[in-house]
Amino acid sequence: MSEQTTGGITREAVKEYLQQYHAAREAKRLLERRHDDLVRELKTPPMGSTYRTMPTSKPTANTEGSVSVVFRLAEVEQRIDDQQEAMGKAVLNVMDMIDLLPMGSTERTVVEMRHIDCKKWERICKEVHMSRSRVNDYYNAGLEIIMANKRARKLVGKYMRDNPARE
């Protein structure tokens, strides 16, 4: 499969730029799951300890305790707040890029559904009442419109320099 370029940026680079909101949203979801796990751990009563008359040479239980869980919980909450801010910036970046597409066009609808609503391809096909190949044609046409814009090429190029490719 050949990589199509326009003005030095590739279609894959534009897709990666448009995916930044989805990636930020997924990172926030992971942090929220971690937060929920820590809250559950904090609410779970500790296992009953057995009374020992003789001290053991090794610790028998996790000595971390609920204090460290509280500290980890606070750290995760701070990360969630930071990620929420990153999501806000990412959605604005993506919306600026999508604004280059004609209002009311099918290309814009497909790109918005994919990158703002974070919908799966099957769901997009169902909602626009088209086959996957037709939806893909509109999506690629939308990417071409974006790639043809000088400002978009500059933004994507900067984004790619600031965020080296993740493998």
Short mmCIF file of N, CA and C in Angstrom, two decimals:
data_model
loop_
_atom_site.label_atom_id
_atom_site.label_comp_id
_atom_site.label_asym_id
_atom_site.label_seq_id
_atom_site.Cartn_x
_atom_site.Cartn_y
_atom_site.Cartn_z
N MET A 1 0.85 -1.17 0.00
CA MET A 1 0.00 0.00 0.00
C MET A 1 0.89 1.23 0.00
N SER A 2 0.73 2.11 -0.96
CA SER A 2 1.57 3.28 -1.04
C SER A 2 1.03 4.37 -0.13
N GLU A 3 1.96 5.09 0.46
CA GLU A 3 1.61 6.17 1.38
C GLU A 3 1.44 7.44 0.56
N GLN A 4 0.26 8.01 0.58
CA GLN A 4 0.00 9.20 -0.20
C GLN A 4 0.42 10.44 0.59
N THR A 5 1.16 11.34 -0.09
CA THR A 5 1.60 12.57 0.56
C THR A 5 1.10 13.78 -0.20
N THR A 6 0.85 14.83 0.54
CA THR A 6 0.49 16.12 -0.04
C THR A 6 1.26 17.17 0.75
N GLY A 7 2.10 17.89 0.08
CA GLY A 7 2.85 18.95 0.76
C GLY A 7 3.72 18.44 1.88
N GLY A 8 4.21 17.22 1.77
CA GLY A 8 5.12 16.68 2.78
C GLY A 8 4.45 15.95 3.92
N ILE A 9 3.13 15.94 4.02
CA ILE A 9 2.49 15.17 5.08
C ILE A 9 1.74 13.99 4.46
N THR A 10 1.63 12.95 5.22
CA THR A 10 0.97 11.74 4.73
C THR A 10 -0.45 11.66 5.26
N ARG A 11 -1.22 10.84 4.62
CA ARG A 11 -2.59 10.60 5.08
C ARG A 11 -2.56 10.00 6.48
N GLU A 12 -1.59 9.14 6.73
CA GLU A 12 -1.47 8.52 8.06
C GLU A 12 -1.18 9.58 9.13
N ALA A 13 -0.40 10.60 8.77
CA ALA A 13 -0.10 11.67 9.73
C ALA A 13 -1.37 12.45 10.05
N VAL A 14 -2.19 12.71 9.04
CA VAL A 14 -3.46 13.43 9.28
C VAL A 14 -4.36 12.58 10.17
N LYS A 15 -4.42 11.28 9.90
CA LYS A 15 -5.24 10.40 10.74
C LYS A 15 -4.76 10.43 12.18
N GLU A 16 -3.44 10.38 12.37
CA GLU A 16 -2.89 10.40 13.72
C GLU A 16 -3.24 11.72 14.42
N TYR A 17 -3.16 12.81 13.69
CA TYR A 17 -3.53 14.11 14.25
C TYR A 17 -5.00 14.10 14.68
N LEU A 18 -5.84 13.57 13.81
CA LEU A 18 -7.27 13.53 14.11
C LEU A 18 -7.59 12.57 15.26
N GLN A 19 -6.73 11.59 15.49
CA GLN A 19 -6.96 10.60 16.55
C GLN A 19 -6.57 11.12 17.94
N GLN A 20 -5.98 12.31 18.03
CA GLN A 20 -5.48 12.76 19.33
C GLN A 20 -6.59 12.88 20.38
N TYR A 21 -7.80 13.26 19.99
CA TYR A 21 -8.89 13.34 20.97
C TYR A 21 -9.27 11.94 21.45
N HIS A 22 -9.39 11.02 20.51
CA HIS A 22 -9.74 9.65 20.87
C HIS A 22 -8.69 9.06 21.82
N ALA A 23 -7.42 9.30 21.53
CA ALA A 23 -6.34 8.79 22.38
C ALA A 23 -6.41 9.40 23.78
N ALA A 24 -6.69 10.71 23.85
CA ALA A 24 -6.79 11.38 25.15
C ALA A 24 -7.99 10.85 25.93
N ARG A 25 -9.08 10.60 25.22
CA ARG A 25 -10.28 10.07 25.86
C ARG A 25 -10.04 8.66 26.42
N GLU A 26 -9.33 7.84 25.66
CA GLU A 26 -9.02 6.48 26.12
C GLU A 26 -8.08 6.52 27.32
N ALA A 27 -7.10 7.42 27.30
CA ALA A 27 -6.19 7.55 28.44
C ALA A 27 -6.96 7.95 29.69
N LYS A 28 -7.93 8.83 29.54
CA LYS A 28 -8.75 9.23 30.69
C LYS A 28 -9.58 8.05 31.20
N ARG A 29 -10.12 7.26 30.29
CA ARG A 29 -10.88 6.07 30.71
C ARG A 29 -10.02 5.11 31.52
N LEU A 30 -8.78 4.90 31.09
CA LEU A 30 -7.88 4.02 31.83
C LEU A 30 -7.61 4.57 33.22
N LEU A 31 -7.39 5.86 33.31
CA LEU A 31 -7.16 6.48 34.62
C LEU A 31 -8.40 6.36 35.51
N GLU A 32 -9.57 6.52 34.92
CA GLU A 32 -10.80 6.39 35.72
C GLU A 32 -10.98 4.95 36.22
N ARG A 33 -10.62 3.98 35.39
CA ARG A 33 -10.68 2.57 35.85
C ARG A 33 -9.71 2.34 37.00
N ARG A 34 -8.50 2.89 36.85
CA ARG A 34 -7.51 2.76 37.92
C ARG A 34 -8.03 3.42 39.20
N HIS A 35 -8.67 4.57 39.06
CA HIS A 35 -9.25 5.28 40.21
C HIS A 35 -10.31 4.41 40.88
N ASP A 36 -11.18 3.82 40.08
CA ASP A 36 -12.24 2.96 40.63
C ASP A 36 -11.64 1.76 41.36
N ASP A 37 -10.58 1.18 40.81
CA ASP A 37 -9.91 0.05 41.46
C ASP A 37 -9.32 0.47 42.81
N LEU A 38 -8.71 1.64 42.85
CA LEU A 38 -8.14 2.13 44.11
C LEU A 38 -9.22 2.43 45.14
N VAL A 39 -10.33 2.99 44.70
CA VAL A 39 -11.44 3.25 45.62
C VAL A 39 -11.96 1.94 46.19
N ARG A 40 -12.10 0.93 45.32
CA ARG A 40 -12.55 -0.39 45.80
C ARG A 40 -11.54 -0.97 46.79
N GLU A 41 -10.26 -0.81 46.48
CA GLU A 41 -9.22 -1.32 47.38
C GLU A 41 -9.28 -0.61 48.73
N LEU A 42 -9.57 0.66 48.70
CA LEU A 42 -9.65 1.43 49.93
C LEU A 42 -10.86 1.03 50.77
N LYS A 43 -11.96 0.71 50.10
CA LYS A 43 -13.18 0.35 50.81
C LYS A 43 -13.20 -1.10 51.28
N THR A 44 -12.35 -1.93 50.68
CA THR A 44 -12.32 -3.34 51.05
C THR A 44 -11.65 -3.47 52.41
N PRO A 45 -12.31 -4.13 53.32
CA PRO A 45 -11.70 -4.28 54.64
C PRO A 45 -10.45 -5.17 54.55
N PRO A 46 -9.44 -4.84 55.35
CA PRO A 46 -8.23 -5.67 55.32
C PRO A 46 -8.52 -7.08 55.82
N MET A 47 -7.71 -7.98 55.35
CA MET A 47 -7.86 -9.37 55.79
C MET A 47 -7.56 -9.43 57.29
N GLY A 48 -8.27 -10.29 57.97
CA GLY A 48 -8.05 -10.45 59.40
C GLY A 48 -6.64 -10.95 59.67
N SER A 49 -6.03 -10.42 60.69
CA SER A 49 -4.68 -10.87 61.00
C SER A 49 -4.76 -11.92 62.10
N THR A 50 -3.84 -12.83 62.02
CA THR A 50 -3.79 -13.87 63.05
C THR A 50 -2.80 -13.44 64.12
N TYR A 51 -3.12 -13.75 65.31
CA TYR A 51 -2.24 -13.41 66.42
C TYR A 51 -1.10 -14.40 66.47
N ARG A 52 0.12 -13.88 66.49
CA ARG A 52 1.29 -14.75 66.55
C ARG A 52 2.05 -14.43 67.84
N THR A 53 2.44 -15.47 68.51
CA THR A 53 3.21 -15.27 69.74
C THR A 53 4.68 -15.03 69.45
N MET A 54 5.15 -15.53 68.34
CA MET A 54 6.56 -15.36 67.98
C MET A 54 6.65 -14.49 66.72
N PRO A 55 7.53 -13.51 66.68
CA PRO A 55 7.69 -12.71 65.47
C PRO A 55 8.29 -13.56 64.35
N THR A 56 7.92 -13.24 63.14
CA THR A 56 8.46 -13.96 61.99
C THR A 56 9.62 -13.17 61.41
N SER A 57 10.46 -13.86 60.67
CA SER A 57 11.62 -13.19 60.08
C SER A 57 11.25 -12.39 58.84
N LYS A 58 10.16 -12.72 58.20
CA LYS A 58 9.71 -12.02 57.00
C LYS A 58 8.34 -11.41 57.26
N PRO A 59 8.09 -10.28 56.64
CA PRO A 59 6.74 -9.72 56.78
C PRO A 59 5.73 -10.68 56.15
N THR A 60 4.61 -10.86 56.79
CA THR A 60 3.62 -11.81 56.30
C THR A 60 2.57 -11.17 55.42
N ALA A 61 2.46 -9.87 55.46
CA ALA A 61 1.42 -9.22 54.68
C ALA A 61 1.97 -7.95 54.05
N ASN A 62 1.23 -7.44 53.13
CA ASN A 62 1.60 -6.18 52.49
C ASN A 62 1.50 -5.08 53.53
N THR A 63 2.61 -4.40 53.78
CA THR A 63 2.63 -3.39 54.82
C THR A 63 2.29 -2.00 54.29
N GLU A 64 1.92 -1.93 53.02
CA GLU A 64 1.63 -0.65 52.40
C GLU A 64 0.50 0.09 53.12
N GLY A 65 -0.58 -0.58 53.36
CA GLY A 65 -1.69 0.02 54.09
C GLY A 65 -2.51 1.00 53.27
N SER A 66 -3.55 1.48 53.90
CA SER A 66 -4.50 2.34 53.20
C SER A 66 -3.95 3.75 52.97
N VAL A 67 -2.94 4.16 53.71
CA VAL A 67 -2.38 5.49 53.52
C VAL A 67 -1.76 5.60 52.13
N SER A 68 -1.03 4.59 51.71
CA SER A 68 -0.43 4.65 50.38
C SER A 68 -1.51 4.60 49.30
N VAL A 69 -2.60 3.91 49.57
CA VAL A 69 -3.70 3.87 48.60
C VAL A 69 -4.29 5.26 48.46
N VAL A 70 -4.41 5.98 49.55
CA VAL A 70 -4.94 7.35 49.52
C VAL A 70 -4.02 8.24 48.69
N PHE A 71 -2.70 8.11 48.87
CA PHE A 71 -1.75 8.90 48.08
C PHE A 71 -1.83 8.55 46.60
N ARG A 72 -1.92 7.26 46.30
CA ARG A 72 -2.04 6.85 44.89
C ARG A 72 -3.35 7.36 44.31
N LEU A 73 -4.41 7.33 45.11
CA LEU A 73 -5.71 7.82 44.66
C LEU A 73 -5.64 9.32 44.33
N ALA A 74 -4.98 10.08 45.18
CA ALA A 74 -4.83 11.51 44.93
C ALA A 74 -4.02 11.76 43.65
N GLU A 75 -2.99 10.96 43.44
CA GLU A 75 -2.17 11.10 42.23
C GLU A 75 -2.98 10.79 40.98
N VAL A 76 -3.78 9.74 41.04
CA VAL A 76 -4.61 9.37 39.90
C VAL A 76 -5.65 10.45 39.63
N GLU A 77 -6.23 11.02 40.68
CA GLU A 77 -7.20 12.09 40.50
C GLU A 77 -6.57 13.29 39.82
N GLN A 78 -5.32 13.62 40.19
CA GLN A 78 -4.62 14.73 39.54
C GLN A 78 -4.37 14.40 38.07
N ARG A 79 -3.99 13.17 37.79
CA ARG A 79 -3.76 12.76 36.40
C ARG A 79 -5.06 12.83 35.59
N ILE A 80 -6.17 12.46 36.21
CA ILE A 80 -7.47 12.54 35.51
C ILE A 80 -7.78 14.00 35.17
N ASP A 81 -7.53 14.91 36.11
CA ASP A 81 -7.75 16.33 35.84
C ASP A 81 -6.86 16.81 34.69
N ASP A 82 -5.59 16.41 34.73
CA ASP A 82 -4.67 16.78 33.65
C ASP A 82 -5.13 16.21 32.31
N GLN A 83 -5.60 14.98 32.34
CA GLN A 83 -6.06 14.33 31.11
C GLN A 83 -7.32 14.99 30.59
N GLN A 84 -8.18 15.44 31.48
CA GLN A 84 -9.39 16.17 31.08
C GLN A 84 -9.01 17.44 30.33
N GLU A 85 -8.00 18.12 30.83
CA GLU A 85 -7.51 19.33 30.15
C GLU A 85 -6.92 18.98 28.79
N ALA A 86 -6.16 17.89 28.72
CA ALA A 86 -5.58 17.45 27.45
C ALA A 86 -6.68 17.09 26.45
N MET A 87 -7.75 16.48 26.94
CA MET A 87 -8.89 16.16 26.07
C MET A 87 -9.51 17.42 25.48
N GLY A 88 -9.64 18.45 26.30
CA GLY A 88 -10.21 19.71 25.83
C GLY A 88 -9.37 20.32 24.72
N LYS A 89 -8.05 20.32 24.91
CA LYS A 89 -7.16 20.85 23.88
C LYS A 89 -7.23 20.01 22.61
N ALA A 90 -7.23 18.70 22.79
CA ALA A 90 -7.25 17.80 21.64
C ALA A 90 -8.53 17.96 20.82
N VAL A 91 -9.67 18.06 21.49
CA VAL A 91 -10.93 18.18 20.75
C VAL A 91 -10.97 19.50 20.00
N LEU A 92 -10.41 20.56 20.57
CA LEU A 92 -10.35 21.84 19.85
C LEU A 92 -9.46 21.74 18.62
N ASN A 93 -8.31 21.06 18.76
CA ASN A 93 -7.42 20.86 17.61
C ASN A 93 -8.12 20.10 16.49
N VAL A 94 -8.80 19.04 16.86
CA VAL A 94 -9.47 18.20 15.88
C VAL A 94 -10.62 18.96 15.23
N MET A 95 -11.37 19.71 16.03
CA MET A 95 -12.49 20.48 15.48
C MET A 95 -12.00 21.57 14.52
N ASP A 96 -10.86 22.19 14.84
CA ASP A 96 -10.28 23.17 13.92
C ASP A 96 -9.96 22.53 12.58
N MET A 97 -9.44 21.33 12.61
CA MET A 97 -9.09 20.62 11.39
C MET A 97 -10.37 20.23 10.62
N ILE A 98 -11.37 19.78 11.33
CA ILE A 98 -12.62 19.37 10.68
C ILE A 98 -13.35 20.57 10.09
N ASP A 99 -13.14 21.75 10.66
CA ASP A 99 -13.76 22.96 10.12
C ASP A 99 -13.30 23.28 8.70
N LEU A 100 -12.23 22.66 8.25
CA LEU A 100 -11.77 22.85 6.87
C LEU A 100 -12.68 22.15 5.87
N LEU A 101 -13.47 21.19 6.36
CA LEU A 101 -14.38 20.45 5.48
C LEU A 101 -15.67 21.24 5.30
N PRO A 102 -16.28 21.13 4.13
CA PRO A 102 -17.52 21.89 3.88
C PRO A 102 -18.63 21.50 4.86
N MET A 103 -19.30 22.52 5.40
CA MET A 103 -20.40 22.31 6.34
C MET A 103 -21.49 21.48 5.67
N GLY A 104 -21.97 20.47 6.35
CA GLY A 104 -23.05 19.64 5.84
C GLY A 104 -22.62 18.59 4.83
N SER A 105 -21.33 18.51 4.52
CA SER A 105 -20.87 17.51 3.55
C SER A 105 -20.80 16.13 4.20
N THR A 106 -20.91 15.12 3.38
CA THR A 106 -20.80 13.75 3.89
C THR A 106 -19.40 13.50 4.42
N GLU A 107 -18.41 14.09 3.77
CA GLU A 107 -17.02 13.94 4.23
C GLU A 107 -16.89 14.43 5.67
N ARG A 108 -17.46 15.59 5.93
CA ARG A 108 -17.39 16.16 7.28
C ARG A 108 -18.14 15.29 8.27
N THR A 109 -19.31 14.82 7.89
CA THR A 109 -20.11 13.97 8.78
C THR A 109 -19.32 12.72 9.17
N VAL A 110 -18.72 12.07 8.19
CA VAL A 110 -17.98 10.83 8.45
C VAL A 110 -16.76 11.11 9.34
N VAL A 111 -16.01 12.17 9.03
CA VAL A 111 -14.81 12.48 9.82
C VAL A 111 -15.21 12.87 11.24
N GLU A 112 -16.29 13.63 11.41
CA GLU A 112 -16.75 14.00 12.75
C GLU A 112 -17.17 12.77 13.54
N MET A 113 -17.93 11.90 12.91
CA MET A 113 -18.40 10.70 13.61
C MET A 113 -17.22 9.83 14.05
N ARG A 114 -16.21 9.78 13.21
CA ARG A 114 -15.05 8.95 13.52
C ARG A 114 -14.17 9.58 14.59
N HIS A 115 -13.89 10.88 14.48
CA HIS A 115 -12.87 11.49 15.33
C HIS A 115 -13.38 12.36 16.46
N ILE A 116 -14.63 12.80 16.42
CA ILE A 116 -15.19 13.55 17.54
C ILE A 116 -16.09 12.63 18.37
N ASP A 117 -16.94 11.87 17.68
CA ASP A 117 -17.85 10.96 18.38
C ASP A 117 -17.18 9.63 18.70
N CYS A 118 -16.00 9.37 18.10
CA CYS A 118 -15.21 8.15 18.33
C CYS A 118 -16.02 6.89 18.04
N LYS A 119 -16.78 6.93 16.95
CA LYS A 119 -17.61 5.78 16.58
C LYS A 119 -16.82 4.78 15.75
N LYS A 120 -17.20 3.53 15.88
CA LYS A 120 -16.61 2.47 15.07
C LYS A 120 -17.17 2.56 13.66
N TRP A 121 -16.40 2.01 12.72
CA TRP A 121 -16.80 2.08 11.31
C TRP A 121 -18.18 1.46 11.07
N GLU A 122 -18.47 0.36 11.72
CA GLU A 122 -19.76 -0.31 11.51
C GLU A 122 -20.92 0.61 11.91
N ARG A 123 -20.73 1.34 13.00
CA ARG A 123 -21.77 2.25 13.49
C ARG A 123 -21.94 3.43 12.53
N ILE A 124 -20.84 3.95 12.02
CA ILE A 124 -20.91 5.06 11.07
C ILE A 124 -21.66 4.62 9.82
N CYS A 125 -21.33 3.44 9.30
CA CYS A 125 -22.00 2.91 8.11
C CYS A 125 -23.50 2.83 8.33
N LYS A 126 -23.88 2.33 9.49
CA LYS A 126 -25.30 2.19 9.81
C LYS A 126 -25.99 3.55 9.88
N GLU A 127 -25.33 4.53 10.49
CA GLU A 127 -25.96 5.84 10.67
C GLU A 127 -26.06 6.66 9.39
N VAL A 128 -25.10 6.49 8.48
CA VAL A 128 -25.17 7.25 7.22
C VAL A 128 -25.78 6.42 6.10
N HIS A 129 -26.16 5.18 6.41
CA HIS A 129 -26.82 4.29 5.47
C HIS A 129 -26.00 4.06 4.20
N MET A 130 -24.73 3.70 4.41
CA MET A 130 -23.83 3.42 3.29
C MET A 130 -23.00 2.20 3.61
N SER A 131 -22.43 1.65 2.54
CA SER A 131 -21.53 0.51 2.71
C SER A 131 -20.20 1.01 3.27
N ARG A 132 -19.43 0.09 3.77
CA ARG A 132 -18.12 0.45 4.34
C ARG A 132 -17.23 1.08 3.27
N SER A 133 -17.27 0.57 2.05
CA SER A 133 -16.41 1.12 1.00
C SER A 133 -16.80 2.56 0.65
N ARG A 134 -18.09 2.86 0.61
CA ARG A 134 -18.54 4.23 0.33
C ARG A 134 -18.15 5.17 1.48
N VAL A 135 -18.33 4.72 2.71
CA VAL A 135 -17.94 5.53 3.86
C VAL A 135 -16.43 5.79 3.82
N ASN A 136 -15.68 4.76 3.47
CA ASN A 136 -14.23 4.90 3.38
C ASN A 136 -13.84 5.90 2.28
N ASP A 137 -14.56 5.88 1.16
CA ASP A 137 -14.30 6.84 0.08
C ASP A 137 -14.53 8.27 0.58
N TYR A 138 -15.62 8.50 1.29
CA TYR A 138 -15.90 9.84 1.82
C TYR A 138 -14.86 10.25 2.87
N TYR A 139 -14.47 9.30 3.70
CA TYR A 139 -13.46 9.58 4.72
C TYR A 139 -12.14 9.99 4.07
N ASN A 140 -11.71 9.21 3.09
CA ASN A 140 -10.45 9.53 2.40
C ASN A 140 -10.55 10.85 1.64
N ALA A 141 -11.71 11.15 1.06
CA ALA A 141 -11.90 12.43 0.38
C ALA A 141 -11.78 13.58 1.39
N GLY A 142 -12.32 13.38 2.58
CA GLY A 142 -12.19 14.38 3.64
C GLY A 142 -10.74 14.59 4.03
N LEU A 143 -9.99 13.50 4.14
CA LEU A 143 -8.57 13.61 4.46
C LEU A 143 -7.82 14.36 3.36
N GLU A 144 -8.18 14.11 2.12
CA GLU A 144 -7.55 14.82 0.99
C GLU A 144 -7.81 16.32 1.07
N ILE A 145 -9.03 16.71 1.41
CA ILE A 145 -9.36 18.13 1.54
C ILE A 145 -8.49 18.75 2.64
N ILE A 146 -8.37 18.05 3.75
CA ILE A 146 -7.56 18.54 4.86
C ILE A 146 -6.10 18.64 4.43
N MET A 147 -5.60 17.61 3.76
CA MET A 147 -4.20 17.60 3.34
C MET A 147 -3.88 18.72 2.34
N ALA A 148 -4.87 19.16 1.60
CA ALA A 148 -4.66 20.20 0.60
C ALA A 148 -4.53 21.59 1.23
N ASN A 149 -4.91 21.73 2.49
CA ASN A 149 -4.88 23.02 3.17
C ASN A 149 -3.48 23.28 3.75
N LYS A 150 -2.92 24.42 3.42
CA LYS A 150 -1.56 24.77 3.86
C LYS A 150 -1.45 24.83 5.38
N ARG A 151 -2.41 25.47 6.03
CA ARG A 151 -2.40 25.58 7.49
C ARG A 151 -2.49 24.20 8.15
N ALA A 152 -3.32 23.34 7.58
CA ALA A 152 -3.46 21.98 8.12
C ALA A 152 -2.15 21.23 8.00
N ARG A 153 -1.48 21.37 6.87
CA ARG A 153 -0.19 20.69 6.69
C ARG A 153 0.81 21.16 7.73
N LYS A 154 0.79 22.47 8.01
CA LYS A 154 1.70 23.03 9.00
C LYS A 154 1.39 22.48 10.39
N LEU A 155 0.10 22.45 10.76
CA LEU A 155 -0.29 21.94 12.08
C LEU A 155 0.06 20.46 12.24
N VAL A 156 -0.22 19.67 11.21
CA VAL A 156 0.08 18.24 11.28
C VAL A 156 1.58 18.02 11.36
N GLY A 157 2.33 18.77 10.57
CA GLY A 157 3.79 18.65 10.61
C GLY A 157 4.34 18.96 11.99
N LYS A 158 3.85 20.02 12.61
CA LYS A 158 4.29 20.39 13.97
C LYS A 158 3.90 19.30 14.96
N TYR A 159 2.69 18.79 14.83
CA TYR A 159 2.22 17.74 15.73
C TYR A 159 3.11 16.50 15.62
N MET A 160 3.47 16.14 14.39
CA MET A 160 4.29 14.94 14.18
C MET A 160 5.71 15.15 14.73
N ARG A 161 6.23 16.36 14.64
CA ARG A 161 7.56 16.64 15.22
C ARG A 161 7.51 16.59 16.75
N ASP A 162 6.43 17.13 17.31
CA ASP A 162 6.29 17.19 18.77
C ASP A 162 5.91 15.84 19.39
N ASN A 163 5.31 14.97 18.59
CA ASN A 163 4.86 13.66 19.08
C ASN A 163 5.41 12.58 18.16
N PRO A 164 6.62 12.12 18.41
CA PRO A 164 7.19 11.08 17.54
C PRO A 164 6.27 9.87 17.43
N ALA A 165 6.32 9.23 16.28
CA ALA A 165 5.42 8.10 15.99
C ALA A 165 5.47 7.05 17.09
N ARG A 166 4.28 6.62 17.48
CA ARG A 166 4.15 5.54 18.48
C ARG A 166 3.98 4.23 17.74
N GLU A 167 4.73 3.25 18.15
CA GLU A 167 4.64 1.95 17.48
C GLU A 167 4.07 0.92 18.40
#
